[in-house]
CSV table of C-alpha atoms in Angstrom, one decimal:
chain,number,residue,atom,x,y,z
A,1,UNK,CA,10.8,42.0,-56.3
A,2,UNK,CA,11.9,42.6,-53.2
A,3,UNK,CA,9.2,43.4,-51.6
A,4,UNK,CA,7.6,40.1,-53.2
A,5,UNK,CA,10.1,38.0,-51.7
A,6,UNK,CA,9.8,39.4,-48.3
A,7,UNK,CA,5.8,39.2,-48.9
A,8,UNK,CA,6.5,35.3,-50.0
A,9,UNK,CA,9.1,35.0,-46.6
A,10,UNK,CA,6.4,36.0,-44.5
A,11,UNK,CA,3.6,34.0,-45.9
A,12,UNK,CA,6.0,30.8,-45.5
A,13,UNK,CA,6.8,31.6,-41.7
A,14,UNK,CA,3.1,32.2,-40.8
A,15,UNK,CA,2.3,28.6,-42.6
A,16,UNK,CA,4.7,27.0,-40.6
A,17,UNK,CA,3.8,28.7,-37.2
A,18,UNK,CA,-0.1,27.7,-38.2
A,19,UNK,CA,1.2,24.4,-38.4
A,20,UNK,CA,3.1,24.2,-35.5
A,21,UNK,CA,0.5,25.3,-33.5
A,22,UNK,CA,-2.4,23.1,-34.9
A,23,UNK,CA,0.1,20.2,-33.7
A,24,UNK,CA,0.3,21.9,-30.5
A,25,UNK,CA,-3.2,21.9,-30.1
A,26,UNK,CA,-4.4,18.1,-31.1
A,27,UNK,CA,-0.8,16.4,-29.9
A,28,UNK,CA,-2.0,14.5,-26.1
A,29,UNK,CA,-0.2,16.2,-23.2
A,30,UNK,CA,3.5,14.3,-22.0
A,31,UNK,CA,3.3,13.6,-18.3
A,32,UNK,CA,5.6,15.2,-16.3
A,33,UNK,CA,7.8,13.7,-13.3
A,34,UNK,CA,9.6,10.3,-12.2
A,35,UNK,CA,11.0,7.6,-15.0
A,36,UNK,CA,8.3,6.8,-16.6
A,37,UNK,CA,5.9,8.9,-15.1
A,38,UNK,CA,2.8,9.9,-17.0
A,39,UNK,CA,3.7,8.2,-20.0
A,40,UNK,CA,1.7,4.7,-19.9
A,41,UNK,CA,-0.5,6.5,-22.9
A,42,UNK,CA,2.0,5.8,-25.0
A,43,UNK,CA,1.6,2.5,-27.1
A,44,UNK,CA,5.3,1.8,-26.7
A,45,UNK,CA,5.1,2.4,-23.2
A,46,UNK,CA,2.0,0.6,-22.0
A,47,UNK,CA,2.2,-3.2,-21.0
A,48,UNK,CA,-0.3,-5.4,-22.8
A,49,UNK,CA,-3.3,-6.1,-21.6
A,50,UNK,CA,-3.2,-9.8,-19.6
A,51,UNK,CA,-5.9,-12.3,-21.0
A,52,UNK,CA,-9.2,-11.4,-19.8
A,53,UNK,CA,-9.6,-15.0,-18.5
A,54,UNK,CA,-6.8,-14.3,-15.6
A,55,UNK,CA,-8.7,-12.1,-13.6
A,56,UNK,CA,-6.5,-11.8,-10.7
A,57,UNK,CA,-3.6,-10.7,-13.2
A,58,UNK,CA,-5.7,-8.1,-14.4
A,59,UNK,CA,-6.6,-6.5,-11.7
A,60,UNK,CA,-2.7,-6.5,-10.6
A,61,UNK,CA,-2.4,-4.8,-14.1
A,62,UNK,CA,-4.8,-2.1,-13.8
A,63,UNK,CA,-3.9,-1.2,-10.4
A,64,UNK,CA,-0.3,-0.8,-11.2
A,65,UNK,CA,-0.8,1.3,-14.3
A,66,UNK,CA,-3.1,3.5,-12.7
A,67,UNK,CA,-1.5,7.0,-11.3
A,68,UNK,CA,-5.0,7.9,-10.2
A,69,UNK,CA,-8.7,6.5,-8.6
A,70,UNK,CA,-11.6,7.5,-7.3
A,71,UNK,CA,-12.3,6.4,-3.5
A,72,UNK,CA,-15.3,6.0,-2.1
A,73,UNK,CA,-16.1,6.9,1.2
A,74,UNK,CA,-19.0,7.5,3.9
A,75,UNK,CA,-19.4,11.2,4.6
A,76,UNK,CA,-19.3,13.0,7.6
A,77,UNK,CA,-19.4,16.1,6.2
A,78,UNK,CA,-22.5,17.6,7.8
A,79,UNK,CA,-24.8,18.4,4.4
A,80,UNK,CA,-24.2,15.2,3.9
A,81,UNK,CA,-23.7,13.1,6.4
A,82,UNK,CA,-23.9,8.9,6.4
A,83,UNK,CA,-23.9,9.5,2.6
A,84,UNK,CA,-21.9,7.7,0.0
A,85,UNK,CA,-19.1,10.7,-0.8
A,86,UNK,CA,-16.1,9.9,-3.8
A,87,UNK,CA,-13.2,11.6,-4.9
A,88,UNK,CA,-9.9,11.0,-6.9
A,89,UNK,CA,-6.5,10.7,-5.4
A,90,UNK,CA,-3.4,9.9,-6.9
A,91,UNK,CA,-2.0,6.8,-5.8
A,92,UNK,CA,0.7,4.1,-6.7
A,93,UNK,CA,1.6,0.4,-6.0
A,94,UNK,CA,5.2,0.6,-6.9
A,95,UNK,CA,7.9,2.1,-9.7
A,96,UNK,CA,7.0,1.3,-13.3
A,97,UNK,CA,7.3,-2.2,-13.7
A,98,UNK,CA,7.4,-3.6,-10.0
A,99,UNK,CA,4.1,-3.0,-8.3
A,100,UNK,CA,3.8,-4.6,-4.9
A,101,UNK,CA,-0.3,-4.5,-5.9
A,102,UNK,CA,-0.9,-2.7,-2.7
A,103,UNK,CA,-2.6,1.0,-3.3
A,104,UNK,CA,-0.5,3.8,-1.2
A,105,UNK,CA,-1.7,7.4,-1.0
A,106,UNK,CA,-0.3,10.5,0.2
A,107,UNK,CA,-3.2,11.9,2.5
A,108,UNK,CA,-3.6,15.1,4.3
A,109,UNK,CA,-6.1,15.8,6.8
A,110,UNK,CA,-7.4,19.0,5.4
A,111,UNK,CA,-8.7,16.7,2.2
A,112,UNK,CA,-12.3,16.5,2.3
A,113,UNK,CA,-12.3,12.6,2.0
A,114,UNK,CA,-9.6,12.4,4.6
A,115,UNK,CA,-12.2,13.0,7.5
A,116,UNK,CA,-14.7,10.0,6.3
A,117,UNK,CA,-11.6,8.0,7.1
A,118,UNK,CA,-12.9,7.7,10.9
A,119,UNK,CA,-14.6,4.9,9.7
A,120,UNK,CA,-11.7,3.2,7.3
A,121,UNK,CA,-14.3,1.2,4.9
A,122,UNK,CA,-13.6,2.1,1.6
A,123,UNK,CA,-14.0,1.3,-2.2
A,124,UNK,CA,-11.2,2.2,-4.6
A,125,UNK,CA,-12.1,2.5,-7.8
A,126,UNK,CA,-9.7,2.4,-11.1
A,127,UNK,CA,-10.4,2.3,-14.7
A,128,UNK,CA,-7.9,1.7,-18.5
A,129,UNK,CA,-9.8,5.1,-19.5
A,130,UNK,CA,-6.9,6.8,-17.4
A,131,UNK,CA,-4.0,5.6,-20.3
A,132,UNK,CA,-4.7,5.7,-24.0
A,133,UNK,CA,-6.1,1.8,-24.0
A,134,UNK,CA,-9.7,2.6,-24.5
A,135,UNK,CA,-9.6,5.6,-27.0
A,136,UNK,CA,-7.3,3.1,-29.1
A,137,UNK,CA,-9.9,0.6,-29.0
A,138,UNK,CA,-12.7,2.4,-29.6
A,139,UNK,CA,-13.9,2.1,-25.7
A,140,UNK,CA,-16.4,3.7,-23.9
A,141,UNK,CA,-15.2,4.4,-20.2
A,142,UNK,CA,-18.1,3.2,-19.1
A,143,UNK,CA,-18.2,-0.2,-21.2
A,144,UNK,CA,-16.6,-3.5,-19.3
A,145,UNK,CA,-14.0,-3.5,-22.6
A,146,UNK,CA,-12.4,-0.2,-21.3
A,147,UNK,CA,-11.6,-2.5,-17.5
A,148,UNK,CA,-11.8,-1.3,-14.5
A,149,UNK,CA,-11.7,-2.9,-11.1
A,150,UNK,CA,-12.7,-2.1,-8.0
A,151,UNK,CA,-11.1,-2.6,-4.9
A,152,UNK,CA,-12.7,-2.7,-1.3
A,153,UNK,CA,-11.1,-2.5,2.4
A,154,UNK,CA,-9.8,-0.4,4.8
A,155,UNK,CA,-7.8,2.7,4.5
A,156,UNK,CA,-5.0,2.8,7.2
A,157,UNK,CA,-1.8,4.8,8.3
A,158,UNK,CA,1.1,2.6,6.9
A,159,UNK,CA,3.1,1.9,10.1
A,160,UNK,CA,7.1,2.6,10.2
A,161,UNK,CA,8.2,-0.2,8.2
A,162,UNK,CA,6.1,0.5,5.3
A,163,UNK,CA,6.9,4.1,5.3
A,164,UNK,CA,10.1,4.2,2.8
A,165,UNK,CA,8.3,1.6,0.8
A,166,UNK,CA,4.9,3.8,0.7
A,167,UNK,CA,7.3,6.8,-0.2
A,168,UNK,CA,9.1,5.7,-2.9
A,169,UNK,CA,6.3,3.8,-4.6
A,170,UNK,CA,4.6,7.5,-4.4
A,171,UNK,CA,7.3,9.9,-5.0
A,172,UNK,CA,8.6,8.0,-8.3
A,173,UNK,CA,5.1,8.4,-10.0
A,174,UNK,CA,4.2,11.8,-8.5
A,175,UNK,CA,7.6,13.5,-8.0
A,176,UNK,CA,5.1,16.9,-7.3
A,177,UNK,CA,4.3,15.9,-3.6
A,178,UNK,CA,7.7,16.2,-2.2
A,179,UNK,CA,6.7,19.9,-2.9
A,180,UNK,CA,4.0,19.9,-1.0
A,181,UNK,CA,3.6,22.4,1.9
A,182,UNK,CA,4.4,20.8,5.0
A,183,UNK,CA,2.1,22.5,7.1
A,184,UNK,CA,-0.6,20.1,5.8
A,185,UNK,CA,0.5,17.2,7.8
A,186,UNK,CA,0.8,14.8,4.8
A,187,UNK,CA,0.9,11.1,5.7
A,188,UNK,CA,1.2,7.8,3.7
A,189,UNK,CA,-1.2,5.3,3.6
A,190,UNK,CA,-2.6,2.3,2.3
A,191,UNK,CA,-5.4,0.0,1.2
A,192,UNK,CA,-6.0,-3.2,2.9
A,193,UNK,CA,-7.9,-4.7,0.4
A,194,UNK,CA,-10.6,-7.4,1.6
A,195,UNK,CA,-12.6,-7.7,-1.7
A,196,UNK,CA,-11.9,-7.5,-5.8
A,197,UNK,CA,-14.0,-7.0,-8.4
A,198,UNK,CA,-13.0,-7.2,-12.0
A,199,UNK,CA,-15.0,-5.8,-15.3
A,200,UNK,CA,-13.7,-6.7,-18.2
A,201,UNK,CA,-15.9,-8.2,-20.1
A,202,UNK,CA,-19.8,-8.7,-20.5
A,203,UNK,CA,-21.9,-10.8,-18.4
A,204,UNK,CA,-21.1,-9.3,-14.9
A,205,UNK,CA,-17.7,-8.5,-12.5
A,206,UNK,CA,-15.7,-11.6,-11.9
A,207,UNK,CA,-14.6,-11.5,-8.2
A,208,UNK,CA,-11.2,-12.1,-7.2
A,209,UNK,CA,-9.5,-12.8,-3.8
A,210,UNK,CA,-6.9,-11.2,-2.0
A,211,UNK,CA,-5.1,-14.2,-2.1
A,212,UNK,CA,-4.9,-14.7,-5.9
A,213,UNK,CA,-4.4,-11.1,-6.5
A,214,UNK,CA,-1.5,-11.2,-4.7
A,215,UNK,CA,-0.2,-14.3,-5.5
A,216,UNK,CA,0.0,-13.0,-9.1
A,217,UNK,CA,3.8,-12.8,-10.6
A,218,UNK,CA,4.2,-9.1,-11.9
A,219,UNK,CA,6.3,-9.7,-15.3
């Protein structure tokens, strides 16, 4: 009897480890860092989506919900030189809740894209497939539905009285770069956006100005 029960005790531990672990396994990842940092997947978390009709409002909205985008650049690596050359940086526009709309990064010169910058024109490029939006919905990344914008201009140094602005706008959504090693000559900068596109429906991008994108009240 015994040995039944202790036979019975270990089949009921290993079922409730097996289950644990399954929910381990299919459970999304929590971000990790500043208040609400990494957590816009979360239904209860995630603002609703303005009405597609306000274009300027959504682009303010996908921008400031967006911890990460892909820039475009001109390359001057040599392989490929005067080529069209992308890649993803983390970025922010402000804490949760009180985005200034303006795209800061925290750049080093050793990044690849970093170098391109000698000629500043860039394309920034964010998408809803980065929070839990589209799989909710049933979107494609790729379909207008899931929205994403993209954001042309010039990528400058921000000068000193931007800097504590830039800073805390970064450091609150990616608490990891205050870690980073020094000796990379990290620097904060910015977007100046001259040109807005919006996709978030069928029938084509709806273009926005600066203007109205930044004349948008963030609520």
């Amino acid at each position: 009897m015994a040995g039944l029960s202790r036979g019975s005790a270990r089949a009921l531990l290993a079922a409730l480890l097996a289950s644990t672990l399954l929910a381990l396994l299919v459970s999304p990842a929590r971000g990790r860092g500043g208040r609400d940092h990494g957590d816009w997947d979360e239904a209860s978390r995630l603002p609703p989506l303005p009405p597609r009709e306000d274009a300027a409002r959504v682009a303010r909205f996908v921008t400031h919900v967006s911890d990460w985008g892909a820039l475009a650049t001109i390359s001057t690596l040599e392989a490929v030189r005067g080529r069209p050359f992308a890649d993803v940086l983390s970025l922010s526009d402000g804490p949760p809740g009180a985005g200034s709309g303006v795209p800061y990064f925290y750049l080093s010169p050793l990044q690849l894209s970093v170098s391109n910058l000698q000629n500043p024109y860039a394309t920034l490029t964010m998408t809803l497939a980065q929070t839990n939006f589209c799989k909710k919905h049933g979107f494609d990344p790729q379909s207008p539905l899931c929205v994403h914008i993209m954001l042309s201009g010039t990528v400058t140094k921000v000068n000193e009285t931007e800097m504590d602005i830039a800073k805390h706008s970064l450091f609150i959504r990616h608490p990891e770069m205050k870690t980073w090693p020094s000796s990379h000559n990290w620097f904060f900068a910015k977007l100046n956006i001259t040109n807005i596109w919006v996709l978030d429906y069928f029938g084509g991008p709806k273009i926005v100005t600066p203007e109205e994108y930044y004349n948008v009240t963030v609520q």
